[in-house]
Amino acid sequence: MFDTKVALVVRDDLMTWQKLNVVAFLATGVAAGAPDALGDPYVDAAGTRYGRMLIQPMMIYAADVDALRKVHRKALERELAIVPYVAAMFRTGHDADNRRAFREENIDAMDFVGLAVRGPKNAVDKTVKGLSLHA
């Protein structure tokens, strides 16, 4: 199977459009940080080429903000690749403002709405232990 794992953790109190937005942005962050995990382009029967996707599944978990902070601490301790999304990023209009909003977060009380982690399977499993898969 795979020796690495990808876990996306999304805050459980978001509106549906926000959850989908967070998952989409986190997934792009994972792919950007792991080009080796991208498969070949898809080609249909007519020979039309399509984009590439990650070669492994991404497990999506639900959590409250406290559990997200715990996942963040554990991921830092285990030196996993982390892609963050904080609530303030919903109020920005472009990437530079997203980074500014993230930088202004209090490291001890980050208002996470989502996190992606990627790394060795066992380390990721321990990092998200106790969380439920998103329904």
PDB file of C-alpha atoms in Angstrom:
ATOM      1  CA  MET A   1       0.000   0.000   0.000  1.00  0.00           C
ATOM      2  CA  PHE A   2       1.426   3.415   0.973  1.00  0.00           C
ATOM      3  CA  ASP A   3       4.047   4.207   3.584  1.00  0.00           C
ATOM      4  CA  THR A   4       2.688   7.754   3.905  1.00  0.00           C
ATOM      5  CA  LYS A   5      -0.761   9.006   4.789  1.00  0.00           C
ATOM      6  CA  VAL A   6      -2.720  12.191   4.158  1.00  0.00           C
ATOM      7  CA  ALA A   7      -5.294  13.371   6.695  1.00  0.00           C
ATOM      8  CA  LEU A   8      -7.498  16.423   6.268  1.00  0.00           C
ATOM      9  CA  VAL A   9      -9.158  17.622   9.464  1.00  0.00           C
ATOM     10  CA  VAL A  10     -12.094  20.002   9.041  1.00  0.00           C
ATOM     11  CA  ARG A  11     -13.883  21.897  11.776  1.00  0.00           C
ATOM     12  CA  ASP A  12     -17.288  20.397  12.408  1.00  0.00           C
ATOM     13  CA  ASP A  13     -19.241  23.637  12.935  1.00  0.00           C
ATOM     14  CA  LEU A  14     -18.677  25.141   9.476  1.00  0.00           C
ATOM     15  CA  MET A  15     -21.320  25.675   6.828  1.00  0.00           C
ATOM     16  CA  THR A  16     -21.214  23.159   3.972  1.00  0.00           C
ATOM     17  CA  TRP A  17     -19.704  25.621   1.476  1.00  0.00           C
ATOM     18  CA  GLN A  18     -16.966  26.451   3.992  1.00  0.00           C
ATOM     19  CA  LYS A  19     -16.124  22.784   4.578  1.00  0.00           C
ATOM     20  CA  LEU A  20     -15.858  22.179   0.839  1.00  0.00           C
ATOM     21  CA  ASN A  21     -13.713  25.290   0.410  1.00  0.00           C
ATOM     22  CA  VAL A  22     -11.379  24.250   3.223  1.00  0.00           C
ATOM     23  CA  VAL A  23     -11.001  20.702   1.873  1.00  0.00           C
ATOM     24  CA  ALA A  24     -10.246  22.011  -1.618  1.00  0.00           C
ATOM     25  CA  PHE A  25      -7.577  24.433  -0.437  1.00  0.00           C
ATOM     26  CA  LEU A  26      -5.989  21.912   1.938  1.00  0.00           C
ATOM     27  CA  ALA A  27      -5.821  19.306  -0.840  1.00  0.00           C
ATOM     28  CA  THR A  28      -4.033  21.745  -3.149  1.00  0.00           C
ATOM     29  CA  GLY A  29      -1.545  22.452  -0.373  1.00  0.00           C
ATOM     30  CA  VAL A  30      -0.839  18.755   0.076  1.00  0.00           C
ATOM     31  CA  ALA A  31      -0.331  18.276  -3.664  1.00  0.00           C
ATOM     32  CA  ALA A  32       1.920  21.332  -3.928  1.00  0.00           C
ATOM     33  CA  GLY A  33       4.059  20.089  -1.058  1.00  0.00           C
ATOM     34  CA  ALA A  34       4.370  16.549  -2.376  1.00  0.00           C
ATOM     35  CA  PRO A  35       4.858  16.570  -6.156  1.00  0.00           C
ATOM     36  CA  ASP A  36       6.273  13.033  -5.840  1.00  0.00           C
ATOM     37  CA  ALA A  37       2.817  11.909  -4.705  1.00  0.00           C
ATOM     38  CA  LEU A  38       1.138  13.034  -7.930  1.00  0.00           C
ATOM     39  CA  GLY A  39       0.240  10.420 -10.508  1.00  0.00           C
ATOM     40  CA  ASP A  40       0.442  10.676 -14.265  1.00  0.00           C
ATOM     41  CA  PRO A  41      -2.097  12.701 -16.257  1.00  0.00           C
ATOM     42  CA  TYR A  42      -5.343  10.954 -17.113  1.00  0.00           C
ATOM     43  CA  VAL A  43      -6.037  10.234 -20.792  1.00  0.00           C
ATOM     44  CA  ASP A  44      -9.480   9.302 -22.121  1.00  0.00           C
ATOM     45  CA  ALA A  45     -10.289   6.928 -25.001  1.00  0.00           C
ATOM     46  CA  ALA A  46     -10.082   9.831 -27.497  1.00  0.00           C
ATOM     47  CA  GLY A  47      -6.571  10.706 -26.332  1.00  0.00           C
ATOM     48  CA  THR A  48      -7.581  13.886 -24.492  1.00  0.00           C
ATOM     49  CA  ARG A  49      -5.228  14.590 -21.598  1.00  0.00           C
ATOM     50  CA  TYR A  50      -6.530  15.628 -18.169  1.00  0.00           C
ATOM     51  CA  GLY A  51      -4.902  16.769 -14.960  1.00  0.00           C
ATOM     52  CA  ARG A  52      -2.989  14.734 -12.422  1.00  0.00           C
ATOM     53  CA  MET A  53      -4.243  13.698  -8.993  1.00  0.00           C
ATOM     54  CA  LEU A  54      -2.651  12.492  -5.800  1.00  0.00           C
ATOM     55  CA  ILE A  55      -1.886   8.768  -6.011  1.00  0.00           C
ATOM     56  CA  GLN A  56      -3.152   8.007  -2.513  1.00  0.00           C
ATOM     57  CA  PRO A  57      -6.422   8.576  -0.691  1.00  0.00           C
ATOM     58  CA  MET A  58      -6.934  11.536   1.607  1.00  0.00           C
ATOM     59  CA  MET A  59      -8.850  10.673   4.764  1.00  0.00           C
ATOM     60  CA  ILE A  60     -11.145  13.475   5.937  1.00  0.00           C
ATOM     61  CA  TYR A  61     -11.858  13.861   9.653  1.00  0.00           C
ATOM     62  CA  ALA A  62     -14.163  16.175  11.616  1.00  0.00           C
ATOM     63  CA  ALA A  63     -13.051  18.015  14.750  1.00  0.00           C
ATOM     64  CA  ASP A  64     -13.786  21.021  16.913  1.00  0.00           C
ATOM     65  CA  VAL A  65     -11.274  23.845  17.218  1.00  0.00           C
ATOM     66  CA  ASP A  66      -9.661  22.376  20.358  1.00  0.00           C
ATOM     67  CA  ALA A  67      -9.089  19.040  18.629  1.00  0.00           C
ATOM     68  CA  LEU A  68      -7.634  20.886  15.616  1.00  0.00           C
ATOM     69  CA  ARG A  69      -5.181  22.669  17.928  1.00  0.00           C
ATOM     70  CA  LYS A  70      -4.220  19.299  19.422  1.00  0.00           C
ATOM     71  CA  VAL A  71      -3.651  17.848  15.939  1.00  0.00           C
ATOM     72  CA  HIS A  72      -1.506  20.892  15.124  1.00  0.00           C
ATOM     73  CA  ARG A  73       0.667  20.415  18.233  1.00  0.00           C
ATOM     74  CA  LYS A  74       1.087  16.688  17.557  1.00  0.00           C
ATOM     75  CA  ALA A  75       1.913  17.284  13.888  1.00  0.00           C
ATOM     76  CA  LEU A  76       4.567  19.836  14.854  1.00  0.00           C
ATOM     77  CA  GLU A  77       6.070  17.412  17.394  1.00  0.00           C
ATOM     78  CA  ARG A  78       6.182  14.645  14.776  1.00  0.00           C
ATOM     79  CA  GLU A  79       7.564  17.010  12.115  1.00  0.00           C
ATOM     80  CA  LEU A  80       4.783  16.200   9.663  1.00  0.00           C
ATOM     81  CA  ALA A  81       4.047  18.346   6.638  1.00  0.00           C
ATOM     82  CA  ILE A  82       1.212  20.676   7.690  1.00  0.00           C
ATOM     83  CA  VAL A  83      -1.152  22.777   5.582  1.00  0.00           C
ATOM     84  CA  PRO A  84      -3.205  25.199   7.736  1.00  0.00           C
ATOM     85  CA  TYR A  85      -6.450  27.087   7.204  1.00  0.00           C
ATOM     86  CA  VAL A  86      -7.696  29.598   9.799  1.00  0.00           C
ATOM     87  CA  ALA A  87     -11.094  31.307  10.028  1.00  0.00           C
ATOM     88  CA  ALA A  88      -9.681  34.741   9.181  1.00  0.00           C
ATOM     89  CA  MET A  89      -8.805  33.428   5.716  1.00  0.00           C
ATOM     90  CA  PHE A  90     -12.533  33.324   4.864  1.00  0.00           C
ATOM     91  CA  ARG A  91     -12.512  37.130   5.028  1.00  0.00           C
ATOM     92  CA  THR A  92      -9.612  37.729   2.642  1.00  0.00           C
ATOM     93  CA  GLY A  93      -9.603  38.188  -1.086  1.00  0.00           C
ATOM     94  CA  HIS A  94      -6.296  36.713  -2.213  1.00  0.00           C
ATOM     95  CA  ASP A  95      -3.266  34.668  -1.261  1.00  0.00           C
ATOM     96  CA  ALA A  96      -1.114  37.463   0.184  1.00  0.00           C
ATOM     97  CA  ASP A  97      -3.942  38.448   2.539  1.00  0.00           C
ATOM     98  CA  ASN A  98      -4.375  34.782   3.531  1.00  0.00           C
ATOM     99  CA  ARG A  99      -0.734  34.564   4.561  1.00  0.00           C
ATOM    100  CA  ARG A 100      -0.993  37.869   6.440  1.00  0.00           C
ATOM    101  CA  ALA A 101      -4.121  36.669   8.282  1.00  0.00           C
ATOM    102  CA  PHE A 102      -2.383  33.424   9.191  1.00  0.00           C
ATOM    103  CA  ARG A 103       0.757  35.202  10.393  1.00  0.00           C
ATOM    104  CA  GLU A 104      -1.353  37.380  12.720  1.00  0.00           C
ATOM    105  CA  GLU A 105      -2.864  34.366  14.525  1.00  0.00           C
ATOM    106  CA  ASN A 106      -1.890  33.789  18.158  1.00  0.00           C
ATOM    107  CA  ILE A 107       0.164  30.580  18.022  1.00  0.00           C
ATOM    108  CA  ASP A 108      -1.386  29.390  21.305  1.00  0.00           C
ATOM    109  CA  ALA A 109      -4.998  29.993  20.224  1.00  0.00           C
ATOM    110  CA  MET A 110      -5.114  29.578  16.462  1.00  0.00           C
ATOM    111  CA  ASP A 111      -8.656  29.675  15.092  1.00  0.00           C
ATOM    112  CA  PHE A 112      -8.214  26.653  12.837  1.00  0.00           C
ATOM    113  CA  VAL A 113     -11.003  25.643  10.487  1.00  0.00           C
ATOM    114  CA  GLY A 114      -8.879  22.963   8.852  1.00  0.00           C
ATOM    115  CA  LEU A 115      -5.506  21.275   8.762  1.00  0.00           C
ATOM    116  CA  ALA A 116      -3.916  18.804   6.402  1.00  0.00           C
ATOM    117  CA  VAL A 117      -1.075  16.589   7.549  1.00  0.00           C
ATOM    118  CA  ARG A 118       1.076  14.261   5.486  1.00  0.00           C
ATOM    119  CA  GLY A 119       3.879  12.019   6.577  1.00  0.00           C
ATOM    120  CA  PRO A 120       4.725   8.491   7.642  1.00  0.00           C
ATOM    121  CA  LYS A 121       1.526   6.489   8.052  1.00  0.00           C
ATOM    122  CA  ASN A 122       2.078   5.589  11.716  1.00  0.00           C
ATOM    123  CA  ALA A 123       2.879   9.186  12.672  1.00  0.00           C
ATOM    124  CA  VAL A 124      -0.227  10.534  10.928  1.00  0.00           C
ATOM    125  CA  ASP A 125      -2.391   7.820  12.523  1.00  0.00           C
ATOM    126  CA  LYS A 126      -1.117   8.806  15.984  1.00  0.00           C
ATOM    127  CA  THR A 127      -1.686  12.483  15.197  1.00  0.00           C
ATOM    128  CA  VAL A 128      -5.378  12.046  14.325  1.00  0.00           C
ATOM    129  CA  LYS A 129      -6.073   9.247  16.819  1.00  0.00           C
ATOM    130  CA  GLY A 130      -9.516   9.597  18.374  1.00  0.00           C
ATOM    131  CA  LEU A 131     -11.002  11.707  15.579  1.00  0.00           C
ATOM    132  CA  SER A 132     -13.982  10.467  13.586  1.00  0.00           C
ATOM    133  CA  LEU A 133     -14.101  10.392   9.828  1.00  0.00           C
ATOM    134  CA  HIS A 134     -16.196  13.228   8.450  1.00  0.00           C
ATOM    135  CA  ALA A 135     -19.748  12.142   7.687  1.00  0.00           C
TER     136      ALA A 135
END
